[in-house]
Coordinates of C-alpha atoms in Angstrom, one line a residue:
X432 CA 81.4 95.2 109.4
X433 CA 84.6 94.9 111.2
X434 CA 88.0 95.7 109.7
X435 CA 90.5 92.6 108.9
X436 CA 93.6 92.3 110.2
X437 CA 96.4 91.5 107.1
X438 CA 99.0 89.3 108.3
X439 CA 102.2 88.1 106.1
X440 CA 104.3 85.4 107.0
X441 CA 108.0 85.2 105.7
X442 CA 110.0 82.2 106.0
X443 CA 113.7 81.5 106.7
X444 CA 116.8 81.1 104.8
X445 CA 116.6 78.0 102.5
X446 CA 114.4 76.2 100.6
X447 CA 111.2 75.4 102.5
X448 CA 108.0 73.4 102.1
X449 CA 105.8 75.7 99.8
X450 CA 102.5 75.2 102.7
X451 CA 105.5 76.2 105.3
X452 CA 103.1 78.4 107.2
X453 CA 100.3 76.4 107.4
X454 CA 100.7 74.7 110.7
X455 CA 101.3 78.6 112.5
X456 CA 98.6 80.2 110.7
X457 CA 96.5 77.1 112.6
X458 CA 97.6 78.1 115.9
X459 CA 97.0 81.6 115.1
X460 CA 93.5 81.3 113.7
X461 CA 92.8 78.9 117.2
X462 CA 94.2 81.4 119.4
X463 CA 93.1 84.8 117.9
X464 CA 89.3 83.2 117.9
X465 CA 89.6 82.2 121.6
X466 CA 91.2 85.8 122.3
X467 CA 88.6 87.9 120.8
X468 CA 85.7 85.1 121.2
X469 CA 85.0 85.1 117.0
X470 CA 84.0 81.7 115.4
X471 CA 85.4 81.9 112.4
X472 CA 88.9 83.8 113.1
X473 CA 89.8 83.5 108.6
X474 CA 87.0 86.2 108.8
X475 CA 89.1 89.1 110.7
X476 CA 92.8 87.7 109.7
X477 CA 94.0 87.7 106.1
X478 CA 97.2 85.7 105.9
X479 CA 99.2 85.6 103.1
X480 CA 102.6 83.1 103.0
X481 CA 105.5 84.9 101.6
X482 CA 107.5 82.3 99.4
X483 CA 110.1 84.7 98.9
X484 CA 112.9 82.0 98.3
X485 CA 111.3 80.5 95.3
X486 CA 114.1 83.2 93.3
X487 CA 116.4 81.2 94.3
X488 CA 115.1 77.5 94.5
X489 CA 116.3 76.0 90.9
X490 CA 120.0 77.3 90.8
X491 CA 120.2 76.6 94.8
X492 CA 119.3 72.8 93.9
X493 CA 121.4 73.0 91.2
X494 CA 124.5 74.3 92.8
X495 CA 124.0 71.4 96.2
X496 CA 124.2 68.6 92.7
X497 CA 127.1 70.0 92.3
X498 CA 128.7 70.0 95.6
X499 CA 127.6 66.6 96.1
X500 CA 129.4 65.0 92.5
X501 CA 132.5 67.0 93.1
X502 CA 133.7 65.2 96.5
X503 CA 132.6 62.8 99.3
X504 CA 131.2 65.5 102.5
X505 CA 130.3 64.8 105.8
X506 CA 127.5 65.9 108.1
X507 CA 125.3 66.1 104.8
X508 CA 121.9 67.4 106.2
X509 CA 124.0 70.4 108.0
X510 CA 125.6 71.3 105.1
X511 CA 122.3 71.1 102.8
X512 CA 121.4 73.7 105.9
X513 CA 124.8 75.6 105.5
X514 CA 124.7 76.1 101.9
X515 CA 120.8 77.2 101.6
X516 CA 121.2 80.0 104.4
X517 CA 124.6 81.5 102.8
X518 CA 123.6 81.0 99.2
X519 CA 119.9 82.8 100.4
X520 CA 122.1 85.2 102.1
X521 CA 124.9 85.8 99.6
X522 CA 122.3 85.7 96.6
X523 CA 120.1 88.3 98.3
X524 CA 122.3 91.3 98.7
X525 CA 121.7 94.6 97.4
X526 CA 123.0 95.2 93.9
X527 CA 123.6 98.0 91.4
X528 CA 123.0 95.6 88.4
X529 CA 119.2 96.7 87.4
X530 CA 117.6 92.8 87.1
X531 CA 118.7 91.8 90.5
X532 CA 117.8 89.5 93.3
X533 CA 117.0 91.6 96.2
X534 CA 114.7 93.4 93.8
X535 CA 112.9 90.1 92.6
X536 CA 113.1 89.1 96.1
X537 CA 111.3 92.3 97.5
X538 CA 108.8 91.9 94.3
X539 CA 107.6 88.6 95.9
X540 CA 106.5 90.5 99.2
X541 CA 105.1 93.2 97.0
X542 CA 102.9 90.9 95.7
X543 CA 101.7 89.7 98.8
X544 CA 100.6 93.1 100.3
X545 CA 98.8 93.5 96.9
X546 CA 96.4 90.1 97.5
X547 CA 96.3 91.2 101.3
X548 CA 95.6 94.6 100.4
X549 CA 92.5 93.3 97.8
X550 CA 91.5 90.3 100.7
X551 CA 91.8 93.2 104.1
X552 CA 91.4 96.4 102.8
X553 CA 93.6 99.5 101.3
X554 CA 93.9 100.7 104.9
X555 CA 94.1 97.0 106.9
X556 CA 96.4 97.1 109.7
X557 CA 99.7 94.9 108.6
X558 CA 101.5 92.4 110.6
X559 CA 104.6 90.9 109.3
X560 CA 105.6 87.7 110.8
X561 CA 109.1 87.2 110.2
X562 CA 112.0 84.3 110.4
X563 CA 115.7 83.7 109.9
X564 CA 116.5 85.8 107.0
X565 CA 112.9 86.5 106.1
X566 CA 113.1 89.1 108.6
X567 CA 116.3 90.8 106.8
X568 CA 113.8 90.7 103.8
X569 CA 111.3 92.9 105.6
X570 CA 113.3 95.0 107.4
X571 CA 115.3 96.0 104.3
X572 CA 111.4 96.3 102.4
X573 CA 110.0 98.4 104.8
X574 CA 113.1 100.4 105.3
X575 CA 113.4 100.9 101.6
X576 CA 109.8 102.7 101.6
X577 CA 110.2 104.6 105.1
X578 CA 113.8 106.1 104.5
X579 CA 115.2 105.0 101.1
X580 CA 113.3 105.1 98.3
X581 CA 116.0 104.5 95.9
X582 CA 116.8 101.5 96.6
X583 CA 113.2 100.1 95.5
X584 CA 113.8 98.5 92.2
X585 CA 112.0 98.0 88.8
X586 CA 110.5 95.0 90.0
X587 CA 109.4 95.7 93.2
X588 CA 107.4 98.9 91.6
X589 CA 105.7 97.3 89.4
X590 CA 104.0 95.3 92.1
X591 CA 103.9 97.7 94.3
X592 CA 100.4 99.6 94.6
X593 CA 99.4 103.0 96.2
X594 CA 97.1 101.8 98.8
X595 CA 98.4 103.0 102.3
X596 CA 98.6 99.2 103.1
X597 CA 101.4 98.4 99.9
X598 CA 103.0 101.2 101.0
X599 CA 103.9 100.0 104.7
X600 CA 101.8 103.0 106.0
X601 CA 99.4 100.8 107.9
X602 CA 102.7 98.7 109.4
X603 CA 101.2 97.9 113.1
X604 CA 102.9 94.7 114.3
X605 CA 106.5 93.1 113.4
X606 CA 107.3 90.1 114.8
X607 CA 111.2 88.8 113.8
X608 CA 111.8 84.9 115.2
X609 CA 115.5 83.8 114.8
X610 CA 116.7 86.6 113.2
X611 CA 120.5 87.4 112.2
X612 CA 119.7 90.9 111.4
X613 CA 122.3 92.3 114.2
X614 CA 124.5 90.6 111.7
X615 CA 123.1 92.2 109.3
X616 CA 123.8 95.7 110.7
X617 CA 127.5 95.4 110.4
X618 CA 127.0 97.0 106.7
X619 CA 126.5 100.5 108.4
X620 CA 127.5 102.7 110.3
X621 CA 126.8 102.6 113.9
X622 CA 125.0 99.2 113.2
X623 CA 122.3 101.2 110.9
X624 CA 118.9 102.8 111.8
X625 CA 116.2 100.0 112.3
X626 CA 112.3 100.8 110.5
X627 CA 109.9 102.6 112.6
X628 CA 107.3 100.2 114.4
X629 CA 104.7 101.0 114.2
X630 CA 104.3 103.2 111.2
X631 CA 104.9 106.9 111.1
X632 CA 101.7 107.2 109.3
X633 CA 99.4 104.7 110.9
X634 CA 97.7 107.4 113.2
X635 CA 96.7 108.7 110.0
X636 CA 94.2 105.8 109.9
X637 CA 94.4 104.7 113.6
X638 CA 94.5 106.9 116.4
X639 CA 94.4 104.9 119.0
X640 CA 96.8 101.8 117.6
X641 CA 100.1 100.8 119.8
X642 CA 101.3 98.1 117.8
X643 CA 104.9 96.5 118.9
X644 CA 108.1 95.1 117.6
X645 CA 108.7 91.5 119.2
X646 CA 112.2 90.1 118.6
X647 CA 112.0 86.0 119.5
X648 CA 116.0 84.5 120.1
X649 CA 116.9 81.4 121.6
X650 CA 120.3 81.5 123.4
X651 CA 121.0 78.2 121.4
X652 CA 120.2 79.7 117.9
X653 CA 124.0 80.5 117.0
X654 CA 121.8 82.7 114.6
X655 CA 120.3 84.6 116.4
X656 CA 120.2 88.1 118.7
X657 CA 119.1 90.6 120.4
X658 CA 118.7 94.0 118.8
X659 CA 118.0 96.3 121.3
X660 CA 121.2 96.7 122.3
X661 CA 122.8 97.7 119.4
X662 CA 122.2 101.0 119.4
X663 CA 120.0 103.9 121.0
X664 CA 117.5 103.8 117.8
X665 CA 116.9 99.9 118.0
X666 CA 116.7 100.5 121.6
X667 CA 113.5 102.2 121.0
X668 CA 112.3 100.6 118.1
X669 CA 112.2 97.3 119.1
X670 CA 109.4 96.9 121.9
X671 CA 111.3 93.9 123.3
X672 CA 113.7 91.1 122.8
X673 CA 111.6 87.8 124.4
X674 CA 114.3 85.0 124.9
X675 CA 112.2 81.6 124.2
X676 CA 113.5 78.1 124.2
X677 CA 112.2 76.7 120.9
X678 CA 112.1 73.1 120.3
X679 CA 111.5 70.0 122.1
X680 CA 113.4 67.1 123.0
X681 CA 115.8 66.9 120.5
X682 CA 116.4 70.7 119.3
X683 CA 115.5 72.8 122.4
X684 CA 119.0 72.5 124.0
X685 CA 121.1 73.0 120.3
X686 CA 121.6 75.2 117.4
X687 CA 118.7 73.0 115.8
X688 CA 116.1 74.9 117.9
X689 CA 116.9 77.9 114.8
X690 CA 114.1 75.7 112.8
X691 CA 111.5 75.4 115.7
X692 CA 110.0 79.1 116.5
X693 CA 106.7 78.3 114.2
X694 CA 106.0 75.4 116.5
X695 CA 106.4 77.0 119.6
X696 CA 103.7 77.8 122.1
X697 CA 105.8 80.7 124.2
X698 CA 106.6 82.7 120.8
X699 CA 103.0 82.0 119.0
X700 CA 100.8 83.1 122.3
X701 CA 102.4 86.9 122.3
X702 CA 101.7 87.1 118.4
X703 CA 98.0 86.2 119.0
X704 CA 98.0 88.1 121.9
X705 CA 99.3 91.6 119.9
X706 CA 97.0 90.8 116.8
X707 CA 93.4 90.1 119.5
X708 CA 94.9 93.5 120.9
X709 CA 95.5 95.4 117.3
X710 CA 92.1 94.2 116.4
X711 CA 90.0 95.2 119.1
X712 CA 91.7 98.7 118.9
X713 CA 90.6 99.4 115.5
X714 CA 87.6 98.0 116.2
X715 CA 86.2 99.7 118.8
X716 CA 82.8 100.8 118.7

């Protein structure tokens, strides 16, 4: 028996299709299985969607009926765009309130890493697969249970297992595409301490596991950056910032191409390449 890979995939800011991950997780499976010569790739790779911004979805909708009956806008489709990344972003901030969102938010991954943990294995290696905002979402998850524990709400707890897999101890791979999170840092000090990639803990389980830190930007993608210059402790987190040029004909030359990482060939070939590596290093004989 081999051990399974757990892979969770995180969407963007807004309100996406709910089988948003399927066509990746195609390309995945097709590329892992031609990397480590498997026929049936679903086998070793558990992936689990993360629909994280279904919290949101009804008063998002609600609030754009609004909008819409209260004047006459322009450039309608890019402020649809607009108003689901800030109201994401706004909506998802940390709170003191107890019933809050970034604790029902964080609950939603919790779950996730509870049906990966019960389809890989307690002790899988995890890969997180990360876009737009969704990889604020991580970050601030597995920062939460690496170097503040308070911060994990009610919610999130109750979902939350022991297994060393629910509790980010088995974090191998972290791939962010798109993501604002240099924005993000502005809320600390010295642009903040990134998570630890991989895990602290995972030689615990693995000796010989390398895993990485991939950051995907597009020079077009107004939202997105680099990290690895932020600061000295992203500098050696963050394996490497790979600049891509995501989307075709239409979106590869504008701020559009922000929606077009999951499609793209030069972003999707080093993920399969780091999980056919991850796997065959916890599965040597």
């Amino acid at each position: 028996m081999t051990q399974k890979l757990a892979v969770a995939i995180l969407h963007g800011a807004g309100t996406p299709e709910k089988n948003f991950a399927e066509y990746m997780i195609g390309k995945i499976y097709k590329g892992f299985a031609k990397e480590v010569e498997v026929q049936h790739p679903e086998q070793e790779l558990e992936i689990v969607p993360v629909y994280w911004s279904s919290i949101f979805e009804a008063e998002e909708e609600r609030l754009w009926r609004k909008l819409q009956q209260s004047a006459d806008l322009d450039y309608v489709r890019l402020r649809r765009f607009a108003v689901e990344f800030l109201a994401d972003a706004v909506a998802y901030q940390p709170s003191s309130v107890a019933d809050n969102n970034y604790d029902k938010v964080h609950a939603v991954l919790a779950q996730a890493l509870n049906r990966l943990k019960e389809k890989a294995g307690p002790t899988a290696p995890l890969c997180i697969i990360s876009h737009s905002l969704g990889s604020v979402v991580a970050s601030n998850y597995f920062y939460d249970l690496q170097l503040k524990h308070e911060n994990i709400g009610i919610h999130t707890r109750r979902h939350n297992g022991q297994s060393p897999l629910e509790k980010g101890e088995t974090l191998a791979l972290f791939y962010t595409m798109g993501s604002p999170m240099a924005l993000w840092s502005l809320r600390f000090i010295d642009f903040g301490l990134p998570i630890r990639v991989p895990s602290p803990m995972v030689k615990k389980y693995y000796q010989h596991l390398q895993g990485e830190w991939l950051n995907f930007y597009d020079k077009d993608d107004v939202l997105a950056y680099p990290l690895k210059g932020l600061n000295d402790h992203y500098h050696s987190a963050v394996t490497k910032d790979v600049q891509v040029n995501a989307g075709g004909l239409l979106t590869g030359w504008n701020p559009f191409s922000h929606s077009r990482y999951d499609t793209d060939r030069s972003v999707i070939a080093p993920m399969v390449e780091g999980l056919a590596r991850t796997w065959m290093e916890v599965n040597k004989s």
